[in-house]
CSV table of C-alpha atoms in Angstrom, one decimal:
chain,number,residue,atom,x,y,z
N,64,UNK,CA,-126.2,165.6,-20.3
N,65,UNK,CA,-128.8,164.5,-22.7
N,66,UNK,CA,-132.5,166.6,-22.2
N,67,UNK,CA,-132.8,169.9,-21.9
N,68,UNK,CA,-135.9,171.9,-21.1
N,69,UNK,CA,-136.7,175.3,-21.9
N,70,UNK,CA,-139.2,177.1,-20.5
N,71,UNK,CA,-140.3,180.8,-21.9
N,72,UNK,CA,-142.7,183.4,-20.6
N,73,UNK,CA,-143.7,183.8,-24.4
N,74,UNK,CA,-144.3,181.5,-27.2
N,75,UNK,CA,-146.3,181.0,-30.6
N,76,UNK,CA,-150.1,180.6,-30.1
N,77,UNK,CA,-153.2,180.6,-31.8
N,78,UNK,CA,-153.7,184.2,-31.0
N,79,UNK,CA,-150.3,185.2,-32.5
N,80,UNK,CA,-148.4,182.7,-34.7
N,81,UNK,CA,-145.9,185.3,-34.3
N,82,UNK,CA,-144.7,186.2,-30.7
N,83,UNK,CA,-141.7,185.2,-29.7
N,84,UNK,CA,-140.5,183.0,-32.6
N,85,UNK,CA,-137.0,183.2,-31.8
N,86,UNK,CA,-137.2,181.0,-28.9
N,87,UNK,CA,-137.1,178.3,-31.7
N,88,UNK,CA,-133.5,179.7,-32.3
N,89,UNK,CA,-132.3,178.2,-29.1
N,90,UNK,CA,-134.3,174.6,-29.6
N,91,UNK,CA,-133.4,174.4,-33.0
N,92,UNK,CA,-129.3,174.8,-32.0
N,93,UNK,CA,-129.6,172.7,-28.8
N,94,UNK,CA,-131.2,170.0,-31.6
N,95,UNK,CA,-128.3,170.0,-33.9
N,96,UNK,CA,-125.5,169.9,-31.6
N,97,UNK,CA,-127.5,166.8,-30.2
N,98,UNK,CA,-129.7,167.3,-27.5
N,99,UNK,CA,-133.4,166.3,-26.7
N,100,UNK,CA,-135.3,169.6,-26.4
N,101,UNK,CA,-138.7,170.3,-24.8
N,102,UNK,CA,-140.3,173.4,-24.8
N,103,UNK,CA,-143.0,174.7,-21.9
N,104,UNK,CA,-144.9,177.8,-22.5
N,105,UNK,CA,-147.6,179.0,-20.3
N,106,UNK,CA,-149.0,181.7,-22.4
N,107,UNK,CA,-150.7,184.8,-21.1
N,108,UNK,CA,-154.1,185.8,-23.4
N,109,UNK,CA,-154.8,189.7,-22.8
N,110,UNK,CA,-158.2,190.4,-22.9
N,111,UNK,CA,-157.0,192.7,-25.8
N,112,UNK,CA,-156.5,189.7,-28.0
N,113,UNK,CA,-159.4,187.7,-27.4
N,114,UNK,CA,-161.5,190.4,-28.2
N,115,UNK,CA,-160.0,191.8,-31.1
N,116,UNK,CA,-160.1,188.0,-32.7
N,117,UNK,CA,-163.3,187.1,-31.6
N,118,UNK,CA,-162.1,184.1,-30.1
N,119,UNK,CA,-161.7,182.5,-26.9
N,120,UNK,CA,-159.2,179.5,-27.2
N,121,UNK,CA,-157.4,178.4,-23.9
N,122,UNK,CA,-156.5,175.5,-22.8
N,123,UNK,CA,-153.3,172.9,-23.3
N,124,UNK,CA,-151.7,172.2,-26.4
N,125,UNK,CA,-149.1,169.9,-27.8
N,126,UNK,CA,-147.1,169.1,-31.0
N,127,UNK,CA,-143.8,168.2,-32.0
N,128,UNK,CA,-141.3,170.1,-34.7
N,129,UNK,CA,-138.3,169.0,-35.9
N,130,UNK,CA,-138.4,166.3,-33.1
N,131,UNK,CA,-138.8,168.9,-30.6
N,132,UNK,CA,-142.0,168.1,-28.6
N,133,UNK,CA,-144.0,171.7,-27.4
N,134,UNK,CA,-146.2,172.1,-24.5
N,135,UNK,CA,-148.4,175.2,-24.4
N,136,UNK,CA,-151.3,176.3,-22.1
N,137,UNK,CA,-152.8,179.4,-23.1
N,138,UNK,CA,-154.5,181.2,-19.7
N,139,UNK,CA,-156.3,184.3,-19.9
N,140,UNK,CA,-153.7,187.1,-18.0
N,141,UNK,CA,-155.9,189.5,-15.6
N,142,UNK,CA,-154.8,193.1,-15.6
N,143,UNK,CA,-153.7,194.6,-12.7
N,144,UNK,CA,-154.3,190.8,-10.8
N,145,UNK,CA,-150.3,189.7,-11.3
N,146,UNK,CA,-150.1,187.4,-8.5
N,147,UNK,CA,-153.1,185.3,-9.8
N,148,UNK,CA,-151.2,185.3,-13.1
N,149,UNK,CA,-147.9,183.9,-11.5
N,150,UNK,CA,-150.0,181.2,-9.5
N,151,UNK,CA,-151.8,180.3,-12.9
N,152,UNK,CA,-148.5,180.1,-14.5
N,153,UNK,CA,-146.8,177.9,-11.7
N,154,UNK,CA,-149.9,175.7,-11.6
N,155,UNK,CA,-150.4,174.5,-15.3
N,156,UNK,CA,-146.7,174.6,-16.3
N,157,UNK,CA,-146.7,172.5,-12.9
N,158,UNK,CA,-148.9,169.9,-14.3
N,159,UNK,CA,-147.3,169.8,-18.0
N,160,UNK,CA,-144.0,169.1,-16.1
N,161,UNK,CA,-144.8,165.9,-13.6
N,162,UNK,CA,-146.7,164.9,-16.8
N,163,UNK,CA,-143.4,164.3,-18.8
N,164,UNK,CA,-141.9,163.2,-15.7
N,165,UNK,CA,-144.5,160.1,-15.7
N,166,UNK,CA,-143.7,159.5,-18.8
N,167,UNK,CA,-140.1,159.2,-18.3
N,168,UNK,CA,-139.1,162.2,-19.9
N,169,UNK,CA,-136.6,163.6,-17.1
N,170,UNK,CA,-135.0,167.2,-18.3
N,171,UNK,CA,-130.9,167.4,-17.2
N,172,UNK,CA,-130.9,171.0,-17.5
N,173,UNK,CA,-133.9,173.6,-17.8
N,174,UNK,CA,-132.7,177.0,-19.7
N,175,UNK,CA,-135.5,179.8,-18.0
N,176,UNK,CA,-136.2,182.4,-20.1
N,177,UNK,CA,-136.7,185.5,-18.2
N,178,UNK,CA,-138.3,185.5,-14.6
N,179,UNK,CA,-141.4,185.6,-15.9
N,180,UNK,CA,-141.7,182.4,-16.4
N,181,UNK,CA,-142.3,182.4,-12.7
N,182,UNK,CA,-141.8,180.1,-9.5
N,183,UNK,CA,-141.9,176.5,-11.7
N,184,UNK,CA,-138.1,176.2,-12.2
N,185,UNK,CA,-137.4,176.9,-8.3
N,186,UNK,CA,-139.9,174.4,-7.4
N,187,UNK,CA,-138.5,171.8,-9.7
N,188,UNK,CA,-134.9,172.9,-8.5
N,189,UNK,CA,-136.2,171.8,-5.2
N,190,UNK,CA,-138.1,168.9,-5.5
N,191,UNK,CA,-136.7,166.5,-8.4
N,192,UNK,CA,-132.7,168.3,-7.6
N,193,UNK,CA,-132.5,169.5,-11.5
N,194,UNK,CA,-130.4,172.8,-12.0
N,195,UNK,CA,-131.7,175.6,-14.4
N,196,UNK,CA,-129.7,178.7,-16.2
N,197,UNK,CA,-131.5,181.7,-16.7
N,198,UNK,CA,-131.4,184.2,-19.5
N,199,UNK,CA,-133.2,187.6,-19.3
N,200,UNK,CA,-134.5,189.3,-22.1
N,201,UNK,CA,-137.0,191.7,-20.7
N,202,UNK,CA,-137.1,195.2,-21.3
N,203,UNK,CA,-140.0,196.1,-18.8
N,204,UNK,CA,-137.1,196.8,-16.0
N,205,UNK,CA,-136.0,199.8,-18.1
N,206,UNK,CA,-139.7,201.2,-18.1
N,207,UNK,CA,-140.4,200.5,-14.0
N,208,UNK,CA,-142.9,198.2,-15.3
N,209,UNK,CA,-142.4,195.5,-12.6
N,210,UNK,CA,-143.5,196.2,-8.9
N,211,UNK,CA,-142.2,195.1,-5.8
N,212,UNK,CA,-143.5,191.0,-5.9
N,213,UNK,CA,-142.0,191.0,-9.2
N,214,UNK,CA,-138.7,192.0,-7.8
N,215,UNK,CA,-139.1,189.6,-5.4
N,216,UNK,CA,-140.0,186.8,-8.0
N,217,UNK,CA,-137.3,187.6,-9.9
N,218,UNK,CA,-134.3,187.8,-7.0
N,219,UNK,CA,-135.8,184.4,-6.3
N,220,UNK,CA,-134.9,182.9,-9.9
N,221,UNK,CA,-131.6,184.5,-10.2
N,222,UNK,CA,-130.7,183.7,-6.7
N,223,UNK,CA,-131.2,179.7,-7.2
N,224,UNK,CA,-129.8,179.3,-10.9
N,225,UNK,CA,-126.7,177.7,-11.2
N,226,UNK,CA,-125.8,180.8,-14.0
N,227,UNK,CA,-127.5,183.8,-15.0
N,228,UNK,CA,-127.1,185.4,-18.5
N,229,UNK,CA,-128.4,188.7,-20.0
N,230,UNK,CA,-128.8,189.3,-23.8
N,231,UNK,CA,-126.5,192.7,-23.9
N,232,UNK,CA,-123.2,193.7,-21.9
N,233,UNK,CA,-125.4,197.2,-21.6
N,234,UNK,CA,-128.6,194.8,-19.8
N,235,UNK,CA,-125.8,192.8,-17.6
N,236,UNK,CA,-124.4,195.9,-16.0
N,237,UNK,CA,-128.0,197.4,-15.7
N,238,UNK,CA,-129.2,193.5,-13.8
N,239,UNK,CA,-125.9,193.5,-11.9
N,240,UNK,CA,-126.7,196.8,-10.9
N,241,UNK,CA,-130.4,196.7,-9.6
N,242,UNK,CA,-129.2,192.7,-8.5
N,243,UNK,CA,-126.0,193.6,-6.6
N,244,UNK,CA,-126.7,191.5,-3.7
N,245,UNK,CA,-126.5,188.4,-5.9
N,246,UNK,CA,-123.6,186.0,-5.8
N,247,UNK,CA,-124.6,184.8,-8.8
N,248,UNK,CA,-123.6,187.6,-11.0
N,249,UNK,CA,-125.0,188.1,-14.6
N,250,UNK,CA,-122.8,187.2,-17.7
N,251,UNK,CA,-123.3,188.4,-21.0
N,252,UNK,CA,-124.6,186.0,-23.8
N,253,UNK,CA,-126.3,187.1,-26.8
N,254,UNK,CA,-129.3,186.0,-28.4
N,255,UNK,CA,-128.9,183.5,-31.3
N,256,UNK,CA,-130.5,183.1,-35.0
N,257,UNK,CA,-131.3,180.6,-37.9
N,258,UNK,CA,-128.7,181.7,-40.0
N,259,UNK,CA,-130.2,179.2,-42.4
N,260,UNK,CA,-134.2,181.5,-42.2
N,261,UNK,CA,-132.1,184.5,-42.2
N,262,UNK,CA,-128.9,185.0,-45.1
N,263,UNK,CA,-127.9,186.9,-47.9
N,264,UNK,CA,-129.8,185.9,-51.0
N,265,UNK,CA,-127.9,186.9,-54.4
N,266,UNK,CA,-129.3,189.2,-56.8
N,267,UNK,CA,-132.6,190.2,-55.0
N,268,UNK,CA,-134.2,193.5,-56.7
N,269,UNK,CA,-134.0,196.3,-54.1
N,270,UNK,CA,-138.0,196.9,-53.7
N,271,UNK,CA,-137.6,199.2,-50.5
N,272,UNK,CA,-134.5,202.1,-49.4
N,273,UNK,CA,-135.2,201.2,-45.8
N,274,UNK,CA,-136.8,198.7,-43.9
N,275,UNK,CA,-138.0,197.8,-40.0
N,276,UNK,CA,-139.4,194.9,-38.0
N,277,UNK,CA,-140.9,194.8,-34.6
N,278,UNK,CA,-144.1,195.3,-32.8
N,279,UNK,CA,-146.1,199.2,-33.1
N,280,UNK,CA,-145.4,200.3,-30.3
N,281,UNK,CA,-144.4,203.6,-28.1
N,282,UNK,CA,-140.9,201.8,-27.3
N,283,UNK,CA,-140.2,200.9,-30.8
N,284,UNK,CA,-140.5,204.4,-31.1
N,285,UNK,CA,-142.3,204.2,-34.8
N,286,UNK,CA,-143.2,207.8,-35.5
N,287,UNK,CA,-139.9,209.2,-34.9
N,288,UNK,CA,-138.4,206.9,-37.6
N,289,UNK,CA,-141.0,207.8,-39.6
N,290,UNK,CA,-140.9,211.7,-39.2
N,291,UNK,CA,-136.7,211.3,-39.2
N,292,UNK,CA,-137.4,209.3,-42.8
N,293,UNK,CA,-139.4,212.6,-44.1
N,294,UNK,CA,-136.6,215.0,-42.9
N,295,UNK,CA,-134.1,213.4,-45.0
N,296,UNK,CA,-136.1,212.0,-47.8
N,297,UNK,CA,-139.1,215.2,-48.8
N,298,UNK,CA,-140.5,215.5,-51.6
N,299,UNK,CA,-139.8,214.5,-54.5
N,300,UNK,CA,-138.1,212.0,-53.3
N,301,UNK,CA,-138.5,208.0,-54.5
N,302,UNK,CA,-137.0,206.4,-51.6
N,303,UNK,CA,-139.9,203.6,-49.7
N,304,UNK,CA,-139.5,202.7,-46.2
N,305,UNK,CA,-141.6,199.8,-45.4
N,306,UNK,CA,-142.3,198.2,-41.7
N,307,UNK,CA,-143.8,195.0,-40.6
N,308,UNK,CA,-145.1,194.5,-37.6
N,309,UNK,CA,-148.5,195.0,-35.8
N,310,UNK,CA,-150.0,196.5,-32.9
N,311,UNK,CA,-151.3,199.3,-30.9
N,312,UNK,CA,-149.5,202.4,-32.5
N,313,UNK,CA,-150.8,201.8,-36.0
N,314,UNK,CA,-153.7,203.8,-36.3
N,315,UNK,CA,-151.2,206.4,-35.0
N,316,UNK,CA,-148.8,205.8,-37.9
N,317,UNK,CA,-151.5,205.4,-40.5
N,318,UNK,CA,-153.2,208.7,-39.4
N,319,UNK,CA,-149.9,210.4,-39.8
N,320,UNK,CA,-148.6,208.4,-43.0
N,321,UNK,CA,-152.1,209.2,-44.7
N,322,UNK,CA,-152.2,213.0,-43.5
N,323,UNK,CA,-148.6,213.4,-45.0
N,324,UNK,CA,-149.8,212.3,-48.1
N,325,UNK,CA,-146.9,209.3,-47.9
N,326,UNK,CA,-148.7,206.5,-48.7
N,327,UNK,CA,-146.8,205.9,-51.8
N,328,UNK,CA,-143.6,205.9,-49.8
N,329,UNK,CA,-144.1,204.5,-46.5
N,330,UNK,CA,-145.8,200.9,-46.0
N,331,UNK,CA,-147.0,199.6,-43.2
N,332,UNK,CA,-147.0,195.7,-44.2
N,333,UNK,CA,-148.5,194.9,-41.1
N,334,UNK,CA,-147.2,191.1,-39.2
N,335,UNK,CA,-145.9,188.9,-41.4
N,336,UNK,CA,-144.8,185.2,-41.4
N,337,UNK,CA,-141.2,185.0,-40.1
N,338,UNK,CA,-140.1,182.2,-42.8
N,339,UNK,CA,-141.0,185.5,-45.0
N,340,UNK,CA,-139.4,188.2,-43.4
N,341,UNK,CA,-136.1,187.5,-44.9
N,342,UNK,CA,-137.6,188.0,-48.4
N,343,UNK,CA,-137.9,191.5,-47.1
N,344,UNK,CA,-134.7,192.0,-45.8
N,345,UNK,CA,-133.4,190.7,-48.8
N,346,UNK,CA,-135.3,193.2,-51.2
N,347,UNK,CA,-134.1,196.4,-48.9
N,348,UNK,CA,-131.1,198.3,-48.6
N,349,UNK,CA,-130.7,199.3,-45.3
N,350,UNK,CA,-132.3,198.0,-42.0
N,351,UNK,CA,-133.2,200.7,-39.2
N,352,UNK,CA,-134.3,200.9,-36.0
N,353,UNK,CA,-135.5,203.6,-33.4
N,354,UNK,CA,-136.2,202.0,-30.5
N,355,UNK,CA,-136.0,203.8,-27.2
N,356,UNK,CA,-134.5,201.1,-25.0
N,357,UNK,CA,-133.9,196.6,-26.6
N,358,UNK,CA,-132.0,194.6,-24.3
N,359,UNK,CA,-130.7,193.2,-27.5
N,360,UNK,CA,-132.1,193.7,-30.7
N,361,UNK,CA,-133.4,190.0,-32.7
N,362,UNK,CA,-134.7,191.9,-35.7
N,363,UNK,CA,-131.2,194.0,-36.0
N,364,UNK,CA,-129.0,190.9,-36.6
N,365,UNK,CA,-131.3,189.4,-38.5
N,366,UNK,CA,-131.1,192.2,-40.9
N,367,UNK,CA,-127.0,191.7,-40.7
N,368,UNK,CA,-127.5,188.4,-41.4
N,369,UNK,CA,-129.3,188.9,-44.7
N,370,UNK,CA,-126.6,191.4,-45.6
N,371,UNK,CA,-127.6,194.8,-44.9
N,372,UNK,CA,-125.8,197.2,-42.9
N,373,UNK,CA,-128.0,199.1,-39.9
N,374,UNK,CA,-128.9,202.3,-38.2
N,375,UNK,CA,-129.8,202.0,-34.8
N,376,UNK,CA,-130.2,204.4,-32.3
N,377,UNK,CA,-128.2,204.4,-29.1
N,378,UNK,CA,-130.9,202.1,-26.8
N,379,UNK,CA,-128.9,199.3,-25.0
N,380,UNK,CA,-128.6,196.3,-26.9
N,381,UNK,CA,-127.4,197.4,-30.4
N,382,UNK,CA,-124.6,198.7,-28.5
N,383,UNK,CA,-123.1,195.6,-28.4
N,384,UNK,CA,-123.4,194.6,-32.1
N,385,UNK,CA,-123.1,197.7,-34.1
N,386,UNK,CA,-119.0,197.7,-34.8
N,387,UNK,CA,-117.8,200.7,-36.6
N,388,UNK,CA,-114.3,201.5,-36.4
N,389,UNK,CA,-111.4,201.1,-38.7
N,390,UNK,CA,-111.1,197.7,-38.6
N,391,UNK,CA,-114.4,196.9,-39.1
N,392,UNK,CA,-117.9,198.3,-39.7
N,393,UNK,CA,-121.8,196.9,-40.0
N,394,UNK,CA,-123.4,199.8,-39.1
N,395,UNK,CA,-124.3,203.2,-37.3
N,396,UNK,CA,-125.5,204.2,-34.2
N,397,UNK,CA,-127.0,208.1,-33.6
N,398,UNK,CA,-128.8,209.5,-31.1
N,399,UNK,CA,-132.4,209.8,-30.6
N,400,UNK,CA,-132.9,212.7,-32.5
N,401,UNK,CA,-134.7,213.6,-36.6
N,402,UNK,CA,-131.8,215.4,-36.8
N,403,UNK,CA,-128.9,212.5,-36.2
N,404,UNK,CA,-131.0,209.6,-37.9
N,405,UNK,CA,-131.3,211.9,-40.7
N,406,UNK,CA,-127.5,212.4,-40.8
């Protein structure tokens, strides 16, 4: 086995340099332990984005980093059309793929990431006899976010990968329960980081108490850290809480931050390069995270990796990386109450 192919439902694009960064993770490990790695992204553009940048920019894209070659089509996604979303993902990542094929670039092994990625890696499966493994990472089950022809999509995929994985043992049980007519059980396999981006840098000064990363928004569950932060730390107190990250719940956040006169102690830093976010890490104390449901939780060992110790509340995937016992501890986990965070 010599190529191997990922394709993800998400990737870096012009409209945020940000999303999904950690799918690098996987190409950059596949690269050193000596594989050829191609990546294929069909990206969906919410309206959303293109209006708030003022831009319209779809369309293919390639480029190559650290000798791994990218293929990227950025489509605008239609709300509430889903199946004309799947067809437009199946149709360019269709054409990107016989594209490397004619020019003898012939994958061994595809690595799907999530069903979303849609109906390409069954059709390849079937018409040039190349396996694929599947990972799922998506946390829209928990939220009955996908309808009946997503189901169906995603029985599809599972049903014709040679393995399937989920990113927590919590996800695995929930997929192997809402799956059980599979053969092809799910296995648990976490996610994966630079620990070369992300580790410990000596004698950093301690800018912040407490620190979070992720995107604003109702599942990160923002304003509860926020309000659990005030209950433990009033006034007078020094201690600074910062968060990075963007999206639709900060004017929600800043409205509160501003009307609790806790601008001095609570930053929102807003999105922020990921080569940088370990400077942050570095300059806090303690990493903390309120989500109400991860299927894993990228940002969380991230944080352990630069050292810190976290706070999580119980939501699925920190379950299975938060150790404390006698033998060993890295952090806490409480439940989703002011009242145990502050604790």
């Amino acid at each position: 086995m010599k190529n191997i192919l990922l394709i993800t439902y998400l990737f870096q694009n012009t409209y945020n340099n940000n999303s999904s960064t950690f799918f690098w993770d996987y190409a950059f490990a596949l690269k050193k332990a000596g594989y050829n790695v191609c990546i294929i992204s069909i990206i969906p553009i919410s309206i959303k984005d293109v209006i708030k940048s003022r831009k319209i920019d779809f369309g293919f894209k390639s480029y190559t980093k650290s000798n791994i070659k990218v293929y990227t089509f950025q489509v605008l996604s239609f709300p509430f059309l889903k199946r004309i979303n799947y067809y437009l993902r199946f149709f360019f990542g269709k054409k990107i793929f016989l594209s490397l094929i004619k020019n003898n670039w012939r994958p061994d092994l595809i690595h799907v990431h999530s069903f979303l990625s849609g109906h390409l890696p069954v059709w390849i499966k079937n018409n040039f006899n190349i396996n694929y493994i599947i990972t799922e990472h998506n946390s829209g089950f928990y939220f009955n976010y996908f309808k009946k022809h997503d189901i169906k999509i995603a029985y599809k995929l599972y049903s014709n990968s040679i393995s399937n994985y989920a990113v927590s043992y919590s996800f695995t049980d929930y997929l192997n329960a809402n799956f059980n007519s599979l053969n092809n059980k799910f296995k648990y396999f976490p996610n994966i980081i630079d620990v070369n981006l992300f580790n410990l840098i000596e004698d950093t000064s301690k800018d912040y108490d407490f620190i979070n990363v992720g995107n604003l928004n109702k599942n990160k569950n923002h304003l509860l850290l926020i309000k659990s932060f005030v209950k433990a730390f009033p006034e007078p107190s020094s201690k600074k809480l910062i968060i990075i990250g963007n999206g639709t719940e900060k004017k929600l956040l800043n409205k509160f931050i501003i009307s609790n006169n806790l601008t001095s102690r609570v930053l929102l830093k807003g999105s922020v390069a990921r080569e940088k976010i370990s400077y942050f890490l570095n300059s806090s104390n303690f990493f903390i995270s309120t989500s109400l449901h991860e299927t894993f939780g990228v940002s969380i060992i991230e944080a352990m990796s630069c050292g810190l110790p976290v706070i999580s509340t119980f939501s699925g995937g920190p379950e299975s990386i938060i150790v404390n016992n006698n033998n060993f501890k890295n952090g806490l986990l409480c439940d989703m109450s002011e009242e145990d965070i502050k604790q």
